[in-house]
Amino acid sequence: MRASLKGEMEMKIADKFEELKEKKEAALITYICAGDPDIESTKDIVYALEKGGADIIELGLPFSDPVADGPVIQAASVRAIQNGMDTDSYFKLISDLETDIPLVCMTYYNLVYAHGIKEFVSDCAKSGICGLIIPDLPVEEAGELIAESREKGVANIFMVTPNTPADRIEKVSQNTSGFIYVVPRMGVTGGKTELGESLKVQLDGIKSNKPKAVGFGISTKEQAEEAVKDGADGVIVGSALVNIVASGDNVLERIESLTRDIKSGCKKA
Amino acid sequence: MKGYYGKYGGQFVPELLMPALEELDREYEKMRSDKKFQDELDYLLKDFGGRPTPLYHAPNLSQKYGIKIYLKREDLVHGGAHKLNNALGQALLAKHMGKKRIVAETGAGQHGTATAMAAARLGMEATVYMGAKDVERQKMNVYRMELMGTEVIPVETGSKTLKDAINEAMRDWVTNVKDTHYLIGSVVGPHPYPMIVRDFQSVIGKEARKQILEKEGKLPDSIVACTGGGSNAMGIFHPFIKDDVDLFAVEAGGKELKEGATVAYHSASLCEGKEGILHGAHTKVLQNKDGQILESTSISAGLDYAGVGPELAYLVNIGRLKPRYITDDMAVNAFNELSRKEGIIPALESSHAVGYVLENAKSGELGETVIINLSGRGDKDLESLIKRRDGNENS
């Protein structure tokens, strides 16, 4: 991807949500782990996601100790690291990708810290990363990262969970750019989540005009429909896709087809 | 900022845990000055836990090594290690908070055992995560936990040791945070844990201070404690921080002080670690250039950890605490020496502290009077030491 002007990266996410709003669609945000099983496959998987209709792609930069992730993404992280994925290869991979879809980096704070916060954000902007999700970095500890990200025009996506009290929701919403990552249940990534009335209540409780995307345990078209009906502006799918990668069986075709299927559940009424 | 020791500490955790940490912080502050809570804890420590523990003058070692060596006998606490001090405190706190269930990690199994004892005594449900490698080398403690009604879950991910057990315990806590308390066993993790665990373990240092003044009429020249996460070390050091007493934190030097691509052949985070974030805190961490956490190595499961408590990292940085290390072999020598000379079989963890004193007694660095925190007893280590002796090392 080409380097961007200041602010352009962050705007790519906002523009995407605007564009979809006009089309009466919610965004399908897909997660895969970069370098799982290897760098070349990741490129092909990104293109399969694009063909299937993904609107935003999260590329995980794998960490040895991913405490917010369930077994599926943990295993993917191990495979990727064993096959040589590291921070420099990650940014090279992002630079090499030929896609206009907004790309978001999901990783853990120690990798950002070890690379240098300023340099990490700068490498994000240079390589074509539009936003950052760091699940072990609450807003209270994120001051330096937010300042650097604002400077470079990279979005900071923070999470709201079912137990986040109203005053924290406000703090998280204010500090978030790009979209608010809404976790509909307690726990780690993967598994299966029952959506229902509680999601509607949770989404209604987030008083912000920023887009809200729901993720953790979303793997089917029906769940996407349910989340969109409850008011989600986007749905995030991760472990279900990573499972396909792990199977090694007809990966690209199945990734594309699952993406297309879930995207068909993203129509707004 | 809240929960910081200089630049170390903080709360680097998933959003799901932030409300739980705030609740814990608030409730702990209440209980800290609640006389009824403190009386109940004192009673349990005394009549259930066997406190106070003696400060024992080791005459044979002292004579052989030429300095006056005292042992703070935490090996005599119920369960065989200092871990009960914190487990009782936190379990009681959790009960006051209305939590029904406790989840914990364990390395050597001593914290898991202490948690199992506290949970059984207070009528709470407990689940303990333990690295599969540690389950293998500390079988006796697994049996003990199960006997007391605790569920032990072996962790097969990563290095299959303490770091991975903490990851799993955190994942469990994230999922069940509503009715579950995470009973962290060391001065690690996000604020307020490093503070809470230090406070509950400070009973060691408070007793030792009083005892040495009674016996010697003055403070010791130095205090030596083994350090993995650092709970026994912070526990004995804390009441002496403002005194003119040298403090030595002895880490596991393992096989050698080298690092590979994914493995450190030691567990010496204070001596060799770099600035980083692990398990919720900014501290010193064994990691590669990208920040991937290295698998640590030590003969002692309880010290086999890639991080260390943030307050210890801070004390090292300001020059108040001297970080040192002892290799596996030196620790085993100390284990044998203390057993033979004094009739006390130390835990392999504590053997690192003993080893440092034996190796350096004659250098003058420790002064004339030293207290070693004998953090635990060695019964749990006999099986792996017999295997090692017979050339079938399993560590």
Coordinates of N, CA and C in Angstrom, one line a residue, chain B residues 135-260:
Chain B
V135 N 3.4 -29.8 36.8 CA 2.5 -30.9 37.3 C 3.4 -32.1 37.4
E136 N 4.2 -32.3 36.4 CA 5.1 -33.5 36.4 C 6.2 -33.4 37.5
R137 N 6.8 -32.3 37.6 CA 7.9 -32.2 38.6 C 7.5 -31.9 40.0
Q138 N 6.2 -31.6 40.2 CA 5.8 -31.3 41.6 C 4.5 -32.1 41.9
K139 N 4.6 -33.4 41.6 CA 3.4 -34.2 41.7 C 2.7 -34.2 43.1
M140 N 3.6 -34.2 44.1 CA 3.1 -34.3 45.5 C 2.2 -33.1 45.8
N141 N 2.5 -32.0 45.3 CA 1.6 -30.8 45.6 C 0.3 -30.9 44.8
V142 N 0.3 -31.6 43.6 CA -0.9 -31.8 42.9 C -1.8 -32.7 43.8
Y143 N -1.3 -33.7 44.3 CA -2.1 -34.6 45.2 C -2.6 -33.8 46.4
R144 N -1.8 -33.0 46.9 CA -2.2 -32.3 48.1 C -3.4 -31.3 47.8
M145 N -3.3 -30.6 46.7 CA -4.4 -29.7 46.3 C -5.7 -30.5 46.1
E146 N -5.6 -31.6 45.4 CA -6.8 -32.4 45.1 C -7.4 -33.0 46.4
L147 N -6.5 -33.4 47.3 CA -7.0 -33.9 48.6 C -7.9 -32.8 49.3
M148 N -7.5 -31.6 49.1 CA -8.3 -30.5 49.8 C -9.4 -30.0 49.0
G149 N -9.7 -30.7 47.9 CA -10.9 -30.3 47.2 C -10.8 -29.3 46.1
T150 N -9.5 -29.0 45.7 CA -9.2 -28.1 44.6 C -9.1 -28.8 43.3
E151 N -9.6 -28.2 42.3 CA -9.5 -28.7 40.9 C -8.2 -28.2 40.3
V152 N -7.3 -29.1 39.9 CA -6.0 -28.7 39.3 C -6.1 -28.9 37.8
I153 N -5.9 -27.9 37.0 CA -5.9 -28.0 35.6 C -4.5 -27.8 35.0
P154 N -4.0 -28.9 34.4 CA -2.6 -28.7 33.7 C -2.7 -27.9 32.5
V155 N -1.7 -27.0 32.3 CA -1.7 -26.1 31.2 C -0.7 -26.6 30.2
E156 N -1.2 -26.8 28.9 CA -0.3 -27.4 27.9 C 0.3 -26.4 27.0
T157 N 0.0 -25.2 27.1 CA 0.5 -24.2 26.1 C 1.8 -23.6 26.5
G158 N 2.5 -23.0 25.6 CA 3.8 -22.3 25.8 C 4.8 -23.2 26.4
S159 N 5.5 -22.6 27.4 CA 6.6 -23.3 28.1 C 6.0 -24.3 29.1
K160 N 4.7 -24.4 29.3 CA 4.0 -25.3 30.2 C 4.5 -25.1 31.7
T161 N 4.9 -23.8 32.0 CA 5.3 -23.5 33.4 C 4.4 -22.3 33.9
L162 N 5.0 -21.6 34.9 CA 4.2 -20.6 35.6 C 3.6 -19.5 34.7
K163 N 4.4 -19.0 33.8 CA 3.9 -17.9 32.9 C 2.6 -18.3 32.2
D164 N 2.6 -19.6 31.7 CA 1.4 -20.1 31.0 C 0.2 -20.3 31.9
A165 N 0.6 -20.7 33.1 CA -0.5 -20.9 34.1 C -1.2 -19.6 34.5
I166 N -0.4 -18.5 34.5 CA -0.9 -17.2 34.8 C -1.8 -16.8 33.6
N167 N -1.4 -17.0 32.4 CA -2.2 -16.7 31.2 C -3.6 -17.4 31.3
E168 N -3.6 -18.7 31.7 CA -4.8 -19.4 31.7 C -5.7 -19.0 32.9
A169 N -5.1 -18.7 34.0 CA -5.9 -18.2 35.2 C -6.5 -16.8 34.8
M170 N -5.8 -16.0 34.1 CA -6.4 -14.7 33.6 C -7.5 -14.9 32.7
R171 N -7.4 -15.9 31.8 CA -8.5 -16.2 30.9 C -9.7 -16.7 31.6
D172 N -9.5 -17.5 32.6 CA -10.6 -18.0 33.4 C -11.3 -16.8 34.2
W173 N -10.5 -15.9 34.7 CA -11.0 -14.8 35.5 C -11.8 -13.9 34.6
V174 N -11.3 -13.6 33.4 CA -12.0 -12.7 32.4 C -13.4 -13.3 32.2
T175 N -13.5 -14.6 32.1 CA -14.8 -15.3 31.8 C -15.7 -15.3 33.0
N176 N -15.2 -15.4 34.2 CA -16.0 -15.7 35.4 C -15.9 -14.6 36.5
V177 N -15.5 -13.4 36.0 CA -15.1 -12.4 37.0 C -16.2 -12.0 38.0
K178 N -17.4 -12.2 37.6 CA -18.5 -11.8 38.5 C -18.5 -12.5 39.8
D179 N -18.3 -13.8 39.9 CA -18.3 -14.5 41.2 C -17.0 -15.0 41.6
T180 N -15.9 -14.7 40.8 CA -14.6 -15.3 41.0 C -13.6 -14.3 41.4
H181 N -12.7 -14.6 42.3 CA -11.6 -13.8 42.6 C -10.3 -14.5 42.1
Y182 N -9.5 -13.7 41.5 CA -8.2 -14.3 41.0 C -7.2 -14.0 42.1
L183 N -6.7 -15.2 42.7 CA -5.8 -15.1 43.9 C -4.4 -15.2 43.4
I184 N -3.8 -14.1 43.0 CA -2.5 -14.1 42.4 C -1.5 -14.4 43.6
G185 N -0.5 -15.3 43.3 CA 0.4 -15.8 44.3 C 1.7 -15.0 44.5
S186 N 1.9 -14.0 43.7 CA 3.1 -13.3 43.8 C 2.9 -11.8 43.7
V187 N 3.9 -11.0 43.9 CA 3.8 -9.5 43.8 C 3.9 -9.1 42.3
V188 N 3.2 -9.8 41.5 CA 3.1 -9.5 40.1 C 1.7 -9.1 39.7
G189 N 1.5 -8.9 38.4 CA 0.1 -8.6 37.9 C -0.2 -7.1 38.0
P190 N -1.4 -6.8 37.6 CA -1.8 -5.4 37.6 C -2.1 -4.9 39.0
H191 N -2.0 -3.5 39.2 CA -2.4 -2.9 40.4 C -3.8 -3.3 40.7
P192 N -4.3 -3.6 41.9 CA -3.5 -3.5 43.2 C -2.8 -4.7 43.6
Y193 N -2.7 -5.8 42.8 CA -2.1 -7.0 43.2 C -0.7 -6.9 43.8
P194 N 0.3 -6.2 43.2 CA 1.6 -6.2 43.8 C 1.6 -5.6 45.2
M195 N 0.7 -4.6 45.4 CA 0.6 -4.0 46.7 C 0.0 -4.9 47.7
I196 N -1.1 -5.6 47.3 CA -1.9 -6.4 48.2 C -1.0 -7.6 48.7
V197 N -0.4 -8.2 47.7 CA 0.5 -9.4 48.1 C 1.6 -9.0 48.9
R198 N 2.3 -7.9 48.6 CA 3.3 -7.4 49.4 C 2.9 -7.1 50.9
D199 N 1.7 -6.5 51.0 CA 1.2 -6.2 52.3 C 0.9 -7.5 53.1
F200 N 0.3 -8.5 52.5 CA 0.0 -9.7 53.2 C 1.3 -10.5 53.6
Q201 N 2.3 -10.3 52.7 CA 3.6 -11.1 53.0 C 4.5 -10.3 53.9
S202 N 4.2 -9.0 54.2 CA 5.1 -8.2 55.0 C 5.1 -8.7 56.5
V203 N 4.2 -9.6 56.8 CA 4.2 -10.2 58.1 C 5.6 -10.9 58.4
I204 N 6.2 -11.4 57.3 CA 7.5 -12.0 57.5 C 8.5 -11.0 58.0
G205 N 8.6 -9.9 57.3 CA 9.6 -8.9 57.6 C 9.3 -8.2 59.0
K206 N 8.0 -8.0 59.3 CA 7.7 -7.4 60.6 C 8.1 -8.3 61.7
E207 N 7.9 -9.6 61.6 CA 8.3 -10.5 62.6 C 9.8 -10.6 62.7
A208 N 10.5 -10.7 61.5 CA 11.9 -10.8 61.5 C 12.6 -9.6 62.2
R209 N 12.0 -8.4 61.9 CA 12.6 -7.2 62.5 C 12.6 -7.2 64.0
K210 N 11.4 -7.6 64.5 CA 11.3 -7.7 66.0 C 12.2 -8.8 66.5
Q211 N 12.2 -9.9 65.9 CA 13.0 -11.0 66.4 C 14.5 -10.8 66.4
I212 N 15.0 -10.1 65.3 CA 16.5 -9.9 65.3 C 16.9 -8.8 66.3
L213 N 16.0 -7.9 66.5 CA 16.3 -6.9 67.6 C 16.3 -7.5 68.9
E214 N 15.4 -8.5 69.2 CA 15.4 -9.2 70.5 C 16.7 -10.0 70.6
K215 N 17.1 -10.7 69.5 CA 18.2 -11.6 69.6 C 19.6 -10.9 69.6
E216 N 19.7 -9.9 68.7 CA 21.0 -9.2 68.5 C 21.1 -7.8 69.0
G217 N 19.9 -7.2 69.4 CA 19.9 -5.9 69.8 C 20.2 -4.9 68.7
K218 N 20.3 -5.3 67.5 CA 20.5 -4.5 66.4 C 19.9 -5.1 65.1
L219 N 19.8 -4.3 64.0 CA 19.4 -4.9 62.7 C 20.5 -5.7 62.1
P220 N 20.1 -6.6 61.2 CA 21.2 -7.4 60.5 C 21.9 -6.5 59.5
D221 N 23.1 -6.9 59.0 CA 23.8 -6.2 57.9 C 23.1 -6.4 56.6
S222 N 22.6 -7.6 56.4 CA 21.9 -7.9 55.1 C 20.8 -8.9 55.2
I223 N 19.9 -8.9 54.2 CA 18.9 -9.9 54.1 C 18.9 -10.4 52.7
V224 N 18.8 -11.7 52.6 CA 18.9 -12.4 51.3 C 17.6 -13.2 51.1
A225 N 17.0 -13.1 49.9 CA 15.8 -13.8 49.6 C 15.8 -14.2 48.1
C226 N 15.3 -15.4 47.9 CA 15.2 -15.8 46.5 C 14.0 -15.1 45.8
T227 N 14.2 -14.9 44.5 CA 13.2 -14.1 43.8 C 12.8 -14.7 42.4
G228 N 11.5 -15.1 42.3 CA 10.9 -15.5 41.0 C 10.0 -14.3 40.6
G229 N 8.8 -14.4 41.1 CA 7.9 -13.2 41.0 C 8.3 -12.2 42.1
G230 N 8.7 -12.7 43.3 CA 9.2 -11.9 44.3 C 8.4 -11.7 45.6
S231 N 7.5 -12.6 45.9 CA 6.6 -12.4 47.0 C 7.3 -12.6 48.4
N232 N 8.1 -13.6 48.5 CA 8.8 -13.8 49.8 C 9.8 -12.7 50.0
A233 N 10.4 -12.3 48.9 CA 11.4 -11.2 48.9 C 10.8 -9.9 49.4
M234 N 9.7 -9.5 48.7 CA 9.1 -8.2 49.1 C 8.6 -8.3 50.5
G235 N 8.1 -9.5 50.9 CA 7.5 -9.7 52.2 C 8.6 -9.5 53.3
I236 N 9.8 -10.0 53.1 CA 10.8 -9.8 54.2 C 11.5 -8.4 54.0
F237 N 11.6 -8.0 52.8 CA 12.4 -6.7 52.6 C 11.5 -5.5 53.0
H238 N 10.2 -5.5 52.8 CA 9.5 -4.3 52.9 C 9.6 -3.5 54.2
P239 N 9.5 -4.2 55.4 CA 9.7 -3.5 56.6 C 11.1 -3.0 56.9
F240 N 12.0 -3.4 56.0 CA 13.4 -2.9 56.2 C 13.9 -1.9 55.2
I241 N 13.0 -1.5 54.3 CA 13.4 -0.6 53.2 C 14.1 0.7 53.6
K242 N 13.5 1.2 54.7 CA 14.1 2.5 55.2 C 15.3 2.4 56.1
D243 N 15.7 1.1 56.4 CA 16.8 0.9 57.3 C 18.1 0.8 56.5
D244 N 19.2 0.8 57.3 CA 20.5 0.6 56.7 C 20.9 -0.9 56.7
V245 N 20.1 -1.6 55.9 CA 20.3 -3.0 55.7 C 20.4 -3.3 54.2
D246 N 21.4 -4.1 53.8 CA 21.6 -4.4 52.4 C 20.6 -5.5 52.1
L247 N 19.9 -5.4 50.9 CA 18.9 -6.3 50.5 C 19.4 -7.0 49.2
F248 N 19.3 -8.3 49.2 CA 19.8 -9.1 48.1 C 18.7 -10.0 47.5
A249 N 18.3 -9.8 46.3 CA 17.3 -10.6 45.6 C 18.0 -11.6 44.7
V250 N 17.9 -12.9 45.1 CA 18.7 -13.9 44.3 C 17.8 -14.7 43.3
E251 N 18.1 -14.5 42.1 CA 17.3 -15.1 41.0 C 17.8 -16.5 40.6
A252 N 17.1 -17.2 39.8 CA 17.5 -18.5 39.3 C 18.4 -18.3 38.1
G253 N 19.7 -18.6 38.2 CA 20.6 -18.5 37.1 C 20.5 -19.7 36.1
G254 N 19.7 -20.7 36.5 CA 19.4 -21.8 35.7 C 20.7 -22.5 35.3
K255 N 20.8 -22.9 34.0 CA 22.0 -23.6 33.5 C 23.1 -22.6 33.2
E256 N 22.7 -21.5 32.5 CA 23.7 -20.5 32.2 C 23.0 -19.2 31.9
L257 N 23.7 -18.0 32.0 CA 23.0 -16.8 31.8 C 23.0 -16.4 30.3
K258 N 22.4 -17.3 29.5 CA 22.3 -17.1 28.0 C 20.9 -17.1 27.6
E259 N 20.7 -16.5 26.4 CA 19.3 -16.6 25.8 C 19.4 -17.0 24.4
G260 N 18.4 -17.8 24.0 CA 18.2 -18.3 22.6 C 17.1 -17.5 22.0

